[in-house]
Amino acid sequence: MREFAFTDTDFKVISERVYQACGIVLGPHKREMVYSRLARRIRTNELTSFAAYLDYLDTHSDAEFSHFINAITTNLTSFFRENHHFEHVSDTIIPALLESNKTSKRVRIWSAGCSTGEEPYSIAMTLVGRFPASWDVKILATDLDSNVLAKAQQGIYEPVTITGLSPAQLKQFFLKSADGNAYRVKPQLQQMISFKRLNLLEKWPMKGPFDVIFCRNVLIYFDKKTKDNLFKGYHRMLAQDGHLFIGHSETMGKEHSEFKNLGKTMYKKMNNE
């Protein structure tokens, strides 16, 4: 027997609110996940059912809605996840940017859906030392979830989360705590990154252009119409010959001829709008 009453109507209302707020589609297979995550919010607010929680959400939207969205969104990531993307940045994109951007001396990369920061810090590690000191190289890291953004900004990670990094990378880019139970990202990397909360379905405040956009394991939550709109938005935001990386389980339809498929979920902007 469940701790809290959770009806089909409750799940339908929650799914509709999540979709309206951030475009994430919650299919029936997500029902147990929704129950377990929102049950914590019900306990925290000392309520007795999902119906009571939805009423509470209506009357305390300013205080509770961000907790509601944060509870639903999934954040699973690691350093240098899908490493072939970072290899492509290092081996192909950086040499091209050194030539194409030598007049502006400006490089901009966007990590859209940055979660707890492993992705943008991996990007920063890839960029460090590859551009002259006079160049302006910055990374924008955005996420819907304010809780994971706070963790990303702190840049403190447990040993279990840094297993994919080499001893050389740990020595160069992290400071180990005295007890060995935490690693803090060095200021050299943090200074390259601006962390901002952003709902991808709302108006984007930044102007771009970006040379590279990472939007990986984010599109899986959206329906086709939302994905298509995002691809068009990314195309507008990308500089000429800019690159877009998506997640290994995500696809871009052939109708998006504005991008050239480079294989391995890597795309290049083809034409200017």
Coordinates of C-alpha atoms in Angstrom, one line a residue:
M1 CA 0.0 0.0 0.0
R2 CA 1.3 3.5 -0.9
E3 CA 2.1 6.0 1.7
F4 CA 0.2 8.7 -0.2
A5 CA -2.9 8.5 -2.5
F6 CA -1.8 8.9 -6.1
T7 CA -4.5 8.7 -8.8
D8 CA -4.5 8.7 -12.6
T9 CA -5.9 12.2 -12.4
D10 CA -3.0 13.3 -10.1
F11 CA -0.4 12.0 -12.6
K12 CA -2.2 13.6 -15.5
V13 CA -2.3 17.0 -13.8
I14 CA 1.4 16.7 -12.8
S15 CA 2.4 15.7 -16.4
E16 CA 0.5 18.6 -17.9
R17 CA 2.1 21.1 -15.5
V18 CA 5.6 19.8 -16.1
Y19 CA 5.0 19.9 -19.9
Q20 CA 3.6 23.5 -19.8
A21 CA 6.5 24.6 -17.6
C22 CA 9.5 23.1 -19.4
G23 CA 8.3 20.9 -22.3
I24 CA 9.3 17.6 -20.6
V25 CA 7.0 14.7 -21.6
L26 CA 6.2 12.3 -18.7
G27 CA 5.0 9.1 -20.2
P28 CA 3.2 6.4 -18.2
H29 CA 6.6 4.7 -17.6
K30 CA 7.6 7.7 -15.5
R31 CA 4.8 7.3 -13.0
E32 CA 6.8 5.5 -10.3
M33 CA 9.6 8.1 -10.6
V34 CA 7.1 10.9 -10.2
Y35 CA 5.7 9.3 -7.1
S36 CA 9.0 8.7 -5.4
R37 CA 10.3 12.2 -6.1
L38 CA 7.2 14.2 -5.2
A39 CA 6.5 12.0 -2.2
R40 CA 9.5 13.7 -0.6
R41 CA 7.9 17.1 -1.2
I42 CA 4.6 15.9 0.3
R43 CA 6.5 14.8 3.5
T44 CA 8.5 18.1 3.6
N45 CA 5.3 20.1 3.5
E46 CA 3.5 17.8 5.9
L47 CA 0.7 16.9 3.5
T48 CA -1.3 13.7 3.1
S49 CA -1.9 13.1 -0.6
F50 CA -0.9 14.1 -4.1
A51 CA -4.2 16.0 -4.5
A52 CA -3.4 18.0 -1.4
Y53 CA 0.1 18.7 -2.8
L54 CA -1.3 20.0 -6.1
D55 CA -3.7 22.3 -4.1
Y56 CA -0.6 23.4 -2.1
L57 CA 1.3 24.0 -5.4
D58 CA -1.6 26.3 -6.5
T59 CA -1.6 28.4 -3.3
H60 CA 2.2 28.5 -2.7
S61 CA 3.5 28.6 -6.3
D62 CA 6.2 31.2 -5.6
A63 CA 7.7 29.1 -2.9
E64 CA 7.1 25.6 -4.1
F65 CA 7.1 25.6 -7.9
S66 CA 10.9 25.5 -8.3
H67 CA 11.0 22.6 -5.8
F68 CA 8.4 20.8 -7.9
I69 CA 10.3 21.2 -11.1
N70 CA 13.7 20.4 -9.5
A71 CA 12.2 17.2 -8.1
I72 CA 11.1 16.0 -11.5
T73 CA 14.1 16.8 -13.6
T74 CA 16.7 14.1 -13.8
N75 CA 20.4 15.0 -13.4
L76 CA 22.8 12.2 -14.3
T77 CA 26.2 13.1 -15.7
S78 CA 30.0 12.5 -15.4
F79 CA 33.3 14.1 -16.4
F80 CA 34.1 13.6 -20.1
R81 CA 30.9 11.7 -20.7
E82 CA 30.8 10.6 -24.4
N83 CA 34.5 11.4 -24.7
H84 CA 34.5 11.5 -28.5
H85 CA 32.8 14.9 -28.4
F86 CA 35.6 16.3 -26.4
E87 CA 38.2 14.7 -28.7
H88 CA 36.5 16.3 -31.6
V89 CA 36.6 19.7 -29.9
S90 CA 40.3 19.2 -29.1
D91 CA 41.4 17.7 -32.5
T92 CA 39.2 19.5 -35.0
I93 CA 37.2 22.5 -33.6
I94 CA 40.0 24.2 -31.6
P95 CA 42.5 24.3 -34.5
A96 CA 39.7 25.6 -36.8
L97 CA 38.7 28.4 -34.3
L98 CA 42.3 29.5 -33.9
E99 CA 42.2 30.3 -37.6
S100 CA 38.6 31.5 -38.1
N101 CA 38.4 33.6 -34.9
K102 CA 41.9 35.1 -35.0
T103 CA 40.6 38.6 -35.7
S104 CA 37.9 38.7 -32.9
K105 CA 40.0 36.5 -30.6
R106 CA 36.7 35.4 -29.1
V107 CA 35.4 31.9 -28.4
R108 CA 32.0 31.1 -26.8
I109 CA 30.6 27.7 -25.9
W110 CA 27.2 26.9 -24.4
S111 CA 26.5 23.9 -22.2
A112 CA 22.7 23.7 -22.3
G113 CA 21.5 21.4 -19.5
C114 CA 24.8 21.5 -17.6
S115 CA 23.4 19.6 -14.5
T116 CA 26.0 19.5 -11.6
G117 CA 28.8 21.0 -13.7
E118 CA 30.8 18.0 -15.0
E119 CA 30.1 18.9 -18.6
P120 CA 31.2 22.5 -18.6
Y121 CA 34.2 21.7 -16.5
S122 CA 35.2 19.0 -18.9
I123 CA 34.8 21.6 -21.7
A124 CA 37.0 24.0 -19.8
M125 CA 39.7 21.4 -19.2
T126 CA 39.7 20.7 -23.0
L127 CA 40.2 24.4 -23.7
V128 CA 42.8 25.3 -21.1
G129 CA 46.2 26.2 -22.6
R130 CA 44.9 25.9 -26.2
F131 CA 44.4 29.6 -26.9
P132 CA 46.8 32.6 -26.5
A133 CA 46.3 34.5 -23.2
S134 CA 45.0 37.5 -25.2
W135 CA 41.9 35.6 -26.3
D136 CA 38.5 35.9 -24.7
V137 CA 37.3 32.3 -24.1
K138 CA 34.1 31.8 -22.1
I139 CA 31.6 29.0 -21.4
L140 CA 27.9 29.6 -20.6
A141 CA 26.5 26.8 -18.5
T142 CA 22.7 26.7 -18.0
D143 CA 20.1 24.4 -16.4
L144 CA 16.5 24.5 -15.4
D145 CA 17.3 23.1 -11.9
S146 CA 18.5 25.7 -9.5
N147 CA 19.8 23.0 -7.0
V148 CA 22.2 21.4 -9.4
L149 CA 23.4 24.8 -10.6
A150 CA 24.3 25.7 -7.0
K151 CA 26.4 22.5 -6.8
A152 CA 28.0 23.2 -10.2
Q153 CA 29.0 26.7 -9.1
Q154 CA 30.6 25.2 -5.9
G155 CA 32.7 22.9 -8.0
I156 CA 33.1 20.3 -5.2
Y157 CA 32.9 16.6 -6.1
E158 CA 33.2 13.4 -4.1
P159 CA 35.9 10.9 -5.1
V160 CA 33.3 8.5 -6.7
T161 CA 32.3 11.2 -9.2
I162 CA 35.8 11.9 -10.5
T163 CA 36.8 8.3 -11.4
G164 CA 36.9 9.2 -15.1
L165 CA 39.7 11.7 -14.7
S166 CA 43.4 10.9 -15.0
P167 CA 45.8 11.6 -12.1
A168 CA 47.3 14.3 -14.3
Q169 CA 44.0 16.0 -14.7
L170 CA 43.2 15.8 -11.0
K171 CA 46.6 17.4 -10.2
Q172 CA 46.2 20.2 -12.7
F173 CA 42.6 21.1 -12.2
F174 CA 41.5 20.1 -8.7
L175 CA 42.4 20.7 -5.1
K176 CA 42.1 17.7 -2.8
S177 CA 40.6 18.2 0.6
A178 CA 42.7 17.3 3.6
D179 CA 40.7 14.2 4.4
G180 CA 40.6 13.1 0.8
N181 CA 36.8 13.0 0.7
A182 CA 36.3 15.9 -1.8
Y183 CA 37.9 17.5 -4.8
R184 CA 37.4 21.2 -5.5
V185 CA 37.7 22.7 -9.0
K186 CA 40.5 25.2 -9.2
P187 CA 39.6 28.9 -9.9
Q188 CA 41.4 28.6 -13.3
L189 CA 38.4 26.6 -14.6
Q190 CA 35.7 28.3 -12.6
Q191 CA 36.6 31.7 -14.0
M192 CA 36.0 30.4 -17.5
I193 CA 32.4 29.5 -16.8
S194 CA 29.2 31.5 -16.1
F195 CA 26.4 29.4 -14.5
K196 CA 22.8 30.7 -15.2
R197 CA 19.4 29.2 -14.6
L198 CA 17.5 28.9 -17.9
N199 CA 14.3 27.3 -19.0
L200 CA 14.9 26.3 -22.6
L201 CA 11.3 26.9 -23.5
E202 CA 11.3 30.5 -22.4
K203 CA 13.0 33.4 -24.2
W204 CA 16.7 33.1 -24.3
P205 CA 18.4 36.3 -23.0
M206 CA 21.8 35.7 -24.5
K207 CA 22.6 36.9 -28.0
G208 CA 25.4 34.6 -29.1
P209 CA 26.8 33.7 -31.4
F210 CA 28.2 30.5 -30.0
D211 CA 31.0 28.5 -31.7
V212 CA 29.8 25.2 -30.0
I213 CA 26.6 24.2 -28.2
F214 CA 26.4 21.1 -26.1
C215 CA 22.8 20.0 -25.5
R216 CA 23.2 16.4 -24.5
N217 CA 20.7 14.1 -22.8
V218 CA 18.2 17.0 -22.6
L219 CA 16.2 16.5 -25.8
I220 CA 15.1 13.0 -24.7
Y221 CA 12.5 14.7 -22.4
F222 CA 10.9 16.7 -25.2
D223 CA 8.3 15.9 -27.9
K224 CA 9.1 16.3 -31.6
K225 CA 7.6 19.8 -31.9
T226 CA 9.7 21.1 -29.0
K227 CA 12.8 19.4 -30.3
D228 CA 12.4 20.9 -33.7
N229 CA 12.0 24.4 -32.2
L230 CA 15.1 23.9 -30.1
F231 CA 17.1 22.8 -33.1
K232 CA 16.0 26.0 -35.0
G233 CA 17.0 28.1 -32.0
Y234 CA 20.4 26.4 -31.7
H235 CA 20.9 27.1 -35.4
R236 CA 20.2 30.8 -34.9
M237 CA 22.6 30.9 -31.9
L238 CA 25.5 29.2 -33.7
A239 CA 28.2 31.1 -35.5
Q240 CA 29.0 30.2 -39.0
D241 CA 30.4 26.7 -39.2
G242 CA 29.4 26.2 -35.5
H243 CA 28.9 22.8 -34.0
L244 CA 26.1 21.2 -32.0
F245 CA 26.5 18.0 -29.9
I246 CA 23.5 16.0 -28.7
G247 CA 23.3 12.9 -26.5
H248 CA 24.0 9.3 -27.6
S249 CA 20.4 8.3 -27.4
E250 CA 19.1 11.4 -29.2
T251 CA 18.5 12.0 -32.9
M252 CA 17.9 14.9 -35.3
G253 CA 15.5 14.3 -38.1
K254 CA 16.7 14.4 -41.7
E255 CA 14.4 17.4 -42.3
H256 CA 16.9 19.6 -40.5
S257 CA 19.0 20.2 -43.5
E258 CA 20.4 23.3 -41.8
F259 CA 22.8 20.9 -40.0
K260 CA 25.3 18.5 -41.5
N261 CA 25.5 15.2 -39.6
L262 CA 29.1 14.5 -38.8
G263 CA 28.3 11.1 -37.1
K264 CA 28.4 10.1 -33.5
T265 CA 25.7 12.7 -32.6
M266 CA 27.9 15.6 -33.8
Y267 CA 26.4 18.3 -36.2
K268 CA 27.8 21.3 -38.0
K269 CA 25.8 24.4 -39.0
M270 CA 25.4 24.5 -42.8
N271 CA 23.8 27.8 -43.8
N272 CA 23.1 31.2 -42.2
E273 CA 19.6 32.4 -41.7

